[in-house]
Amino acid sequence: MSDCIFCKIADKKIPSKIIHEDDKAVAFEDVNPQAPTHVLVIPRKHVASIAELNAADSGLLSHLMLTGAAMAKQKGIADSGYRLVVNTGKHGGQTVFHLHVHVLGGRPMHWPPG
Ligand code: 5GP
Ligand code: ZN
């Protein structure tokens, strides 16, 4: 999608700190980190949110989540623990409408989230 910021990041049309890429996903550092480790994992293909996915996309979704777990390992927070978050829609706090998995860690997380 031409006016989508995360599509542009995946296409390297705008700069970001990419830490992993493969045929289906790209992972990069969040520009406004909410924890010592804050990575975003996105699909290469434009999907506005998880609400648009269905059973046919289960392979892509599992790849995004497993890539999130792999990024936690790569960043050295797998043992201390971390949180994978998919904000969805207005009440979910989604601000960028290209599906992304937040990988947050390096400090204790609180529950319930704000
Ligand atoms: P959401 O609120 O939609 O779940 O998360 C969007 C995330 O994207 C936010 O954490 C925000 O800091 C991050 N973000 C927004 N624009 C950019 C950008 O241009 N580059 C990077 N690296 N992260 C961005
Ligand atoms: Zn997009």
JSON list of C-alpha atoms and ligand atoms in Angstrom, two decimals:
[
{"chain": "A", "resi": 1, "resn": "MET", "atom": "CA", "xyz": [0.00, 0.00, 0.00]},
{"chain": "A", "resi": 2, "resn": "SER", "atom": "CA", "xyz": [1.64, 3.19, -1.22]},
{"chain": "A", "resi": 3, "resn": "ASP", "atom": "CA", "xyz": [0.79, 5.52, 1.67]},
{"chain": "A", "resi": 4, "resn": "CYS", "atom": "CA", "xyz": [1.45, 3.01, 4.47]},
{"chain": "A", "resi": 5, "resn": "ILE", "atom": "CA", "xyz": [4.46, 3.81, 6.65]},
{"chain": "A", "resi": 6, "resn": "PHE", "atom": "CA", "xyz": [5.18, 0.15, 7.51]},
{"chain": "A", "resi": 7, "resn": "CYS", "atom": "CA", "xyz": [4.99, -0.90, 3.84]},
{"chain": "A", "resi": 8, "resn": "LYS", "atom": "CA", "xyz": [7.59, 1.80, 3.19]},
{"chain": "A", "resi": 9, "resn": "ILE", "atom": "CA", "xyz": [9.78, 0.48, 6.01]},
{"chain": "A", "resi": 10, "resn": "ALA", "atom": "CA", "xyz": [9.49, -3.08, 4.62]},
{"chain": "A", "resi": 11, "resn": "ASP", "atom": "CA", "xyz": [10.43, -1.76, 1.16]},
{"chain": "A", "resi": 12, "resn": "LYS", "atom": "CA", "xyz": [13.29, 0.32, 2.67]},
{"chain": "A", "resi": 13, "resn": "LYS", "atom": "CA", "xyz": [11.80, 3.46, 1.20]},
{"chain": "A", "resi": 14, "resn": "ILE", "atom": "CA", "xyz": [12.09, 5.07, 4.61]},
{"chain": "A", "resi": 15, "resn": "PRO", "atom": "CA", "xyz": [14.88, 4.24, 7.04]},
{"chain": "A", "resi": 16, "resn": "SER", "atom": "CA", "xyz": [14.52, 2.06, 10.12]},
{"chain": "A", "resi": 17, "resn": "LYS", "atom": "CA", "xyz": [16.73, -0.18, 12.23]},
{"chain": "A", "resi": 18, "resn": "ILE", "atom": "CA", "xyz": [15.87, -3.55, 10.71]},
{"chain": "A", "resi": 19, "resn": "ILE", "atom": "CA", "xyz": [17.09, -6.48, 12.82]},
{"chain": "A", "resi": 20, "resn": "HIS", "atom": "CA", "xyz": [15.61, -9.35, 10.81]},
{"chain": "A", "resi": 21, "resn": "GLU", "atom": "CA", "xyz": [13.98, -9.97, 7.46]},
{"chain": "A", "resi": 22, "resn": "ASP", "atom": "CA", "xyz": [12.79, -12.99, 5.55]},
{"chain": "A", "resi": 23, "resn": "ASP", "atom": "CA", "xyz": [10.40, -13.70, 2.70]},
{"chain": "A", "resi": 24, "resn": "LYS", "atom": "CA", "xyz": [7.28, -13.12, 4.82]},
{"chain": "A", "resi": 25, "resn": "ALA", "atom": "CA", "xyz": [8.26, -10.72, 7.64]},
{"chain": "A", "resi": 26, "resn": "VAL", "atom": "CA", "xyz": [10.42, -7.80, 8.68]},
{"chain": "A", "resi": 27, "resn": "ALA", "atom": "CA", "xyz": [11.44, -6.89, 12.26]},
{"chain": "A", "resi": 28, "resn": "PHE", "atom": "CA", "xyz": [12.72, -3.46, 13.25]},
{"chain": "A", "resi": 29, "resn": "GLU", "atom": "CA", "xyz": [13.25, -1.26, 16.29]},
{"chain": "A", "resi": 30, "resn": "ASP", "atom": "CA", "xyz": [10.27, 0.85, 17.38]},
{"chain": "A", "resi": 31, "resn": "VAL", "atom": "CA", "xyz": [11.08, 4.55, 16.87]},
{"chain": "A", "resi": 32, "resn": "ASN", "atom": "CA", "xyz": [9.49, 5.44, 20.25]},
{"chain": "A", "resi": 33, "resn": "PRO", "atom": "CA", "xyz": [10.43, 2.51, 22.51]},
{"chain": "A", "resi": 34, "resn": "GLN", "atom": "CA", "xyz": [8.20, 1.79, 25.52]},
{"chain": "A", "resi": 35, "resn": "ALA", "atom": "CA", "xyz": [10.71, -0.63, 27.09]},
{"chain": "A", "resi": 36, "resn": "PRO", "atom": "CA", "xyz": [14.48, -1.26, 26.84]},
{"chain": "A", "resi": 37, "resn": "THR", "atom": "CA", "xyz": [13.66, -3.75, 24.08]},
{"chain": "A", "resi": 38, "resn": "HIS", "atom": "CA", "xyz": [10.85, -2.73, 21.73]},
{"chain": "A", "resi": 39, "resn": "VAL", "atom": "CA", "xyz": [10.80, -4.42, 18.35]},
{"chain": "A", "resi": 40, "resn": "LEU", "atom": "CA", "xyz": [7.98, -4.54, 15.79]},
{"chain": "A", "resi": 41, "resn": "VAL", "atom": "CA", "xyz": [7.39, -7.59, 13.59]},
{"chain": "A", "resi": 42, "resn": "ILE", "atom": "CA", "xyz": [5.33, -6.95, 10.45]},
{"chain": "A", "resi": 43, "resn": "PRO", "atom": "CA", "xyz": [4.20, -9.01, 7.48]},
{"chain": "A", "resi": 44, "resn": "ARG", "atom": "CA", "xyz": [5.67, -7.92, 4.14]},
{"chain": "A", "resi": 45, "resn": "LYS", "atom": "CA", "xyz": [2.18, -7.96, 2.65]},
{"chain": "A", "resi": 46, "resn": "HIS", "atom": "CA", "xyz": [-0.12, -5.14, 3.69]},
{"chain": "A", "resi": 47, "resn": "VAL", "atom": "CA", "xyz": [-2.73, -6.29, 6.20]},
{"chain": "A", "resi": 48, "resn": "ALA", "atom": "CA", "xyz": [-4.50, -3.52, 8.13]},
{"chain": "A", "resi": 49, "resn": "SER", "atom": "CA", "xyz": [-4.98, -5.53, 11.33]},
{"chain": "A", "resi": 50, "resn": "ILE", "atom": "CA", "xyz": [-5.42, -9.02, 12.72]},
{"chain": "A", "resi": 51, "resn": "ALA", "atom": "CA", "xyz": [-9.17, -8.49, 12.32]},
{"chain": "A", "resi": 52, "resn": "GLU", "atom": "CA", "xyz": [-8.70, -8.91, 8.55]},
{"chain": "A", "resi": 53, "resn": "LEU", "atom": "CA", "xyz": [-7.12, -12.36, 8.86]},
{"chain": "A", "resi": 54, "resn": "ASN", "atom": "CA", "xyz": [-8.85, -15.72, 8.75]},
{"chain": "A", "resi": 55, "resn": "ALA", "atom": "CA", "xyz": [-7.93, -19.40, 8.99]},
{"chain": "A", "resi": 56, "resn": "ALA", "atom": "CA", "xyz": [-6.16, -19.25, 5.62]},
{"chain": "A", "resi": 57, "resn": "ASP", "atom": "CA", "xyz": [-3.66, -16.81, 7.20]},
{"chain": "A", "resi": 58, "resn": "SER", "atom": "CA", "xyz": [-2.76, -19.02, 10.17]},
{"chain": "A", "resi": 59, "resn": "GLY", "atom": "CA", "xyz": [0.67, -19.78, 8.69]},
{"chain": "A", "resi": 60, "resn": "LEU", "atom": "CA", "xyz": [1.48, -16.08, 8.36]},
{"chain": "A", "resi": 61, "resn": "LEU", "atom": "CA", "xyz": [0.20, -15.31, 11.85]},
{"chain": "A", "resi": 62, "resn": "SER", "atom": "CA", "xyz": [2.18, -18.10, 13.45]},
{"chain": "A", "resi": 63, "resn": "HIS", "atom": "CA", "xyz": [5.26, -16.93, 11.54]},
{"chain": "A", "resi": 64, "resn": "LEU", "atom": "CA", "xyz": [4.84, -13.41, 12.95]},
{"chain": "A", "resi": 65, "resn": "MET", "atom": "CA", "xyz": [4.47, -14.68, 16.52]},
{"chain": "A", "resi": 66, "resn": "LEU", "atom": "CA", "xyz": [7.36, -17.12, 16.22]},
{"chain": "A", "resi": 67, "resn": "THR", "atom": "CA", "xyz": [9.50, -14.37, 14.68]},
{"chain": "A", "resi": 68, "resn": "GLY", "atom": "CA", "xyz": [8.60, -12.22, 17.70]},
{"chain": "A", "resi": 69, "resn": "ALA", "atom": "CA", "xyz": [9.83, -14.99, 20.00]},
{"chain": "A", "resi": 70, "resn": "ALA", "atom": "CA", "xyz": [13.00, -15.35, 17.92]},
{"chain": "A", "resi": 71, "resn": "MET", "atom": "CA", "xyz": [13.60, -11.58, 18.15]},
{"chain": "A", "resi": 72, "resn": "ALA", "atom": "CA", "xyz": [13.27, -11.80, 21.94]},
{"chain": "A", "resi": 73, "resn": "LYS", "atom": "CA", "xyz": [15.94, -14.49, 21.90]},
{"chain": "A", "resi": 74, "resn": "GLN", "atom": "CA", "xyz": [18.13, -12.42, 19.55]},
{"chain": "A", "resi": 75, "resn": "LYS", "atom": "CA", "xyz": [17.81, -9.40, 21.86]},
{"chain": "A", "resi": 76, "resn": "GLY", "atom": "CA", "xyz": [18.72, -11.47, 24.93]},
{"chain": "A", "resi": 77, "resn": "ILE", "atom": "CA", "xyz": [15.39, -11.14, 26.78]},
{"chain": "A", "resi": 78, "resn": "ALA", "atom": "CA", "xyz": [14.03, -14.65, 26.26]},
{"chain": "A", "resi": 79, "resn": "ASP", "atom": "CA", "xyz": [15.12, -15.86, 29.70]},
{"chain": "A", "resi": 80, "resn": "SER", "atom": "CA", "xyz": [13.92, -12.81, 31.64]},
{"chain": "A", "resi": 81, "resn": "GLY", "atom": "CA", "xyz": [10.61, -12.81, 29.78]},
{"chain": "A", "resi": 82, "resn": "TYR", "atom": "CA", "xyz": [8.80, -10.49, 27.43]},
{"chain": "A", "resi": 83, "resn": "ARG", "atom": "CA", "xyz": [5.42, -9.59, 26.03]},
{"chain": "A", "resi": 84, "resn": "LEU", "atom": "CA", "xyz": [4.07, -9.99, 22.49]},
{"chain": "A", "resi": 85, "resn": "VAL", "atom": "CA", "xyz": [1.26, -7.49, 21.85]},
{"chain": "A", "resi": 86, "resn": "VAL", "atom": "CA", "xyz": [-1.07, -6.98, 18.88]},
{"chain": "A", "resi": 87, "resn": "ASN", "atom": "CA", "xyz": [-3.01, -3.75, 19.38]},
{"chain": "A", "resi": 88, "resn": "THR", "atom": "CA", "xyz": [-6.18, -3.90, 17.29]},
{"chain": "A", "resi": 89, "resn": "GLY", "atom": "CA", "xyz": [-8.56, -1.09, 16.43]},
{"chain": "A", "resi": 90, "resn": "LYS", "atom": "CA", "xyz": [-9.50, 2.02, 18.36]},
{"chain": "A", "resi": 91, "resn": "HIS", "atom": "CA", "xyz": [-9.92, 0.57, 21.84]},
{"chain": "A", "resi": 92, "resn": "GLY", "atom": "CA", "xyz": [-6.92, -1.66, 21.30]},
{"chain": "A", "resi": 93, "resn": "GLY", "atom": "CA", "xyz": [-4.77, 1.43, 20.86]},
{"chain": "A", "resi": 94, "resn": "GLN", "atom": "CA", "xyz": [-3.75, 0.71, 17.27]},
{"chain": "A", "resi": 95, "resn": "THR", "atom": "CA", "xyz": [-2.24, 3.78, 15.59]},
{"chain": "A", "resi": 96, "resn": "VAL", "atom": "CA", "xyz": [-0.56, 2.26, 12.52]},
{"chain": "A", "resi": 97, "resn": "PHE", "atom": "CA", "xyz": [-2.92, 0.23, 10.35]},
{"chain": "A", "resi": 98, "resn": "HIS", "atom": "CA", "xyz": [-0.44, -2.33, 9.07]},
{"chain": "A", "resi": 99, "resn": "LEU", "atom": "CA", "xyz": [-0.50, -5.43, 11.27]},
{"chain": "A", "resi": 100, "resn": "HIS", "atom": "CA", "xyz": [2.42, -5.57, 13.72]},
{"chain": "A", "resi": 101, "resn": "VAL", "atom": "CA", "xyz": [3.48, -7.60, 16.73]},
{"chain": "A", "resi": 102, "resn": "HIS", "atom": "CA", "xyz": [5.17, -5.59, 19.48]},
{"chain": "A", "resi": 103, "resn": "VAL", "atom": "CA", "xyz": [8.02, -7.41, 21.25]},
{"chain": "A", "resi": 104, "resn": "LEU", "atom": "CA", "xyz": [8.48, -5.69, 24.61]},
{"chain": "A", "resi": 105, "resn": "GLY", "atom": "CA", "xyz": [10.96, -6.58, 27.32]},
{"chain": "A", "resi": 106, "resn": "GLY", "atom": "CA", "xyz": [14.01, -5.69, 29.35]},
{"chain": "A", "resi": 107, "resn": "ARG", "atom": "CA", "xyz": [11.85, -4.61, 32.28]},
{"chain": "A", "resi": 108, "resn": "PRO", "atom": "CA", "xyz": [8.90, -6.10, 34.18]},
{"chain": "A", "resi": 109, "resn": "MET", "atom": "CA", "xyz": [5.55, -5.62, 32.47]},
{"chain": "A", "resi": 110, "resn": "HIS", "atom": "CA", "xyz": [2.42, -4.69, 34.41]},
{"chain": "A", "resi": 111, "resn": "TRP", "atom": "CA", "xyz": [-1.01, -6.26, 34.39]},
{"chain": "A", "resi": 112, "resn": "PRO", "atom": "CA", "xyz": [-3.64, -5.21, 33.58]},
{"chain": "A", "resi": 113, "resn": "PRO", "atom": "CA", "xyz": [-2.27, -3.03, 30.77]},
{"chain": "A", "resi": 114, "resn": "GLY", "atom": "CA", "xyz": [-3.36, 0.62, 30.80]},
{"chain": "B", "resi": 1, "resn": "5GP", "atom": "P1", "xyz": [0.36, 0.67, 17.54]},
{"chain": "B", "resi": 1, "resn": "5GP", "atom": "O1", "xyz": [0.00, 1.82, 18.46]},
{"chain": "B", "resi": 1, "resn": "5GP", "atom": "O2", "xyz": [-0.31, 0.84, 16.20]},
{"chain": "B", "resi": 1, "resn": "5GP", "atom": "O3", "xyz": [0.14, -0.66, 18.14]},
{"chain": "B", "resi": 1, "resn": "5GP", "atom": "O4", "xyz": [1.93, 0.77, 17.34]},
{"chain": "B", "resi": 1, "resn": "5GP", "atom": "C1", "xyz": [2.55, 1.52, 16.35]},
{"chain": "B", "resi": 1, "resn": "5GP", "atom": "C2", "xyz": [3.99, 1.60, 16.73]},
{"chain": "B", "resi": 1, "resn": "5GP", "atom": "O5", "xyz": [4.72, 2.03, 15.60]},
{"chain": "B", "resi": 1, "resn": "5GP", "atom": "C3", "xyz": [4.28, 2.61, 17.87]},
{"chain": "B", "resi": 1, "resn": "5GP", "atom": "O6", "xyz": [4.92, 1.93, 18.92]},
{"chain": "B", "resi": 1, "resn": "5GP", "atom": "C4", "xyz": [5.17, 3.65, 17.19]},
{"chain": "B", "resi": 1, "resn": "5GP", "atom": "O7", "xyz": [6.18, 4.13, 18.04]},
{"chain": "B", "resi": 1, "resn": "5GP", "atom": "C5", "xyz": [5.75, 2.87, 16.01]},
{"chain": "B", "resi": 1, "resn": "5GP", "atom": "N1", "xyz": [6.07, 3.69, 14.86]},
{"chain": "B", "resi": 1, "resn": "5GP", "atom": "C6", "xyz": [5.26, 4.62, 14.26]},
{"chain": "B", "resi": 1, "resn": "5GP", "atom": "N2", "xyz": [5.86, 5.18, 13.21]},
{"chain": "B", "resi": 1, "resn": "5GP", "atom": "C7", "xyz": [7.10, 4.59, 13.13]},
{"chain": "B", "resi": 1, "resn": "5GP", "atom": "C8", "xyz": [8.20, 4.76, 12.23]},
{"chain": "B", "resi": 1, "resn": "5GP", "atom": "O8", "xyz": [8.18, 5.56, 11.30]},
{"chain": "B", "resi": 1, "resn": "5GP", "atom": "N3", "xyz": [9.30, 3.98, 12.46]},
{"chain": "B", "resi": 1, "resn": "5GP", "atom": "C9", "xyz": [9.36, 3.08, 13.48]},
{"chain": "B", "resi": 1, "resn": "5GP", "atom": "N4", "xyz": [10.49, 2.38, 13.61]},
{"chain": "B", "resi": 1, "resn": "5GP", "atom": "N5", "xyz": [8.33, 2.89, 14.35]},
{"chain": "B", "resi": 1, "resn": "5GP", "atom": "C10", "xyz": [7.22, 3.65, 14.17]},
{"chain": "B", "resi": 2, "resn": "ZN", "atom": "ZN", "xyz": [1.26, -1.46, 4.91]}
]
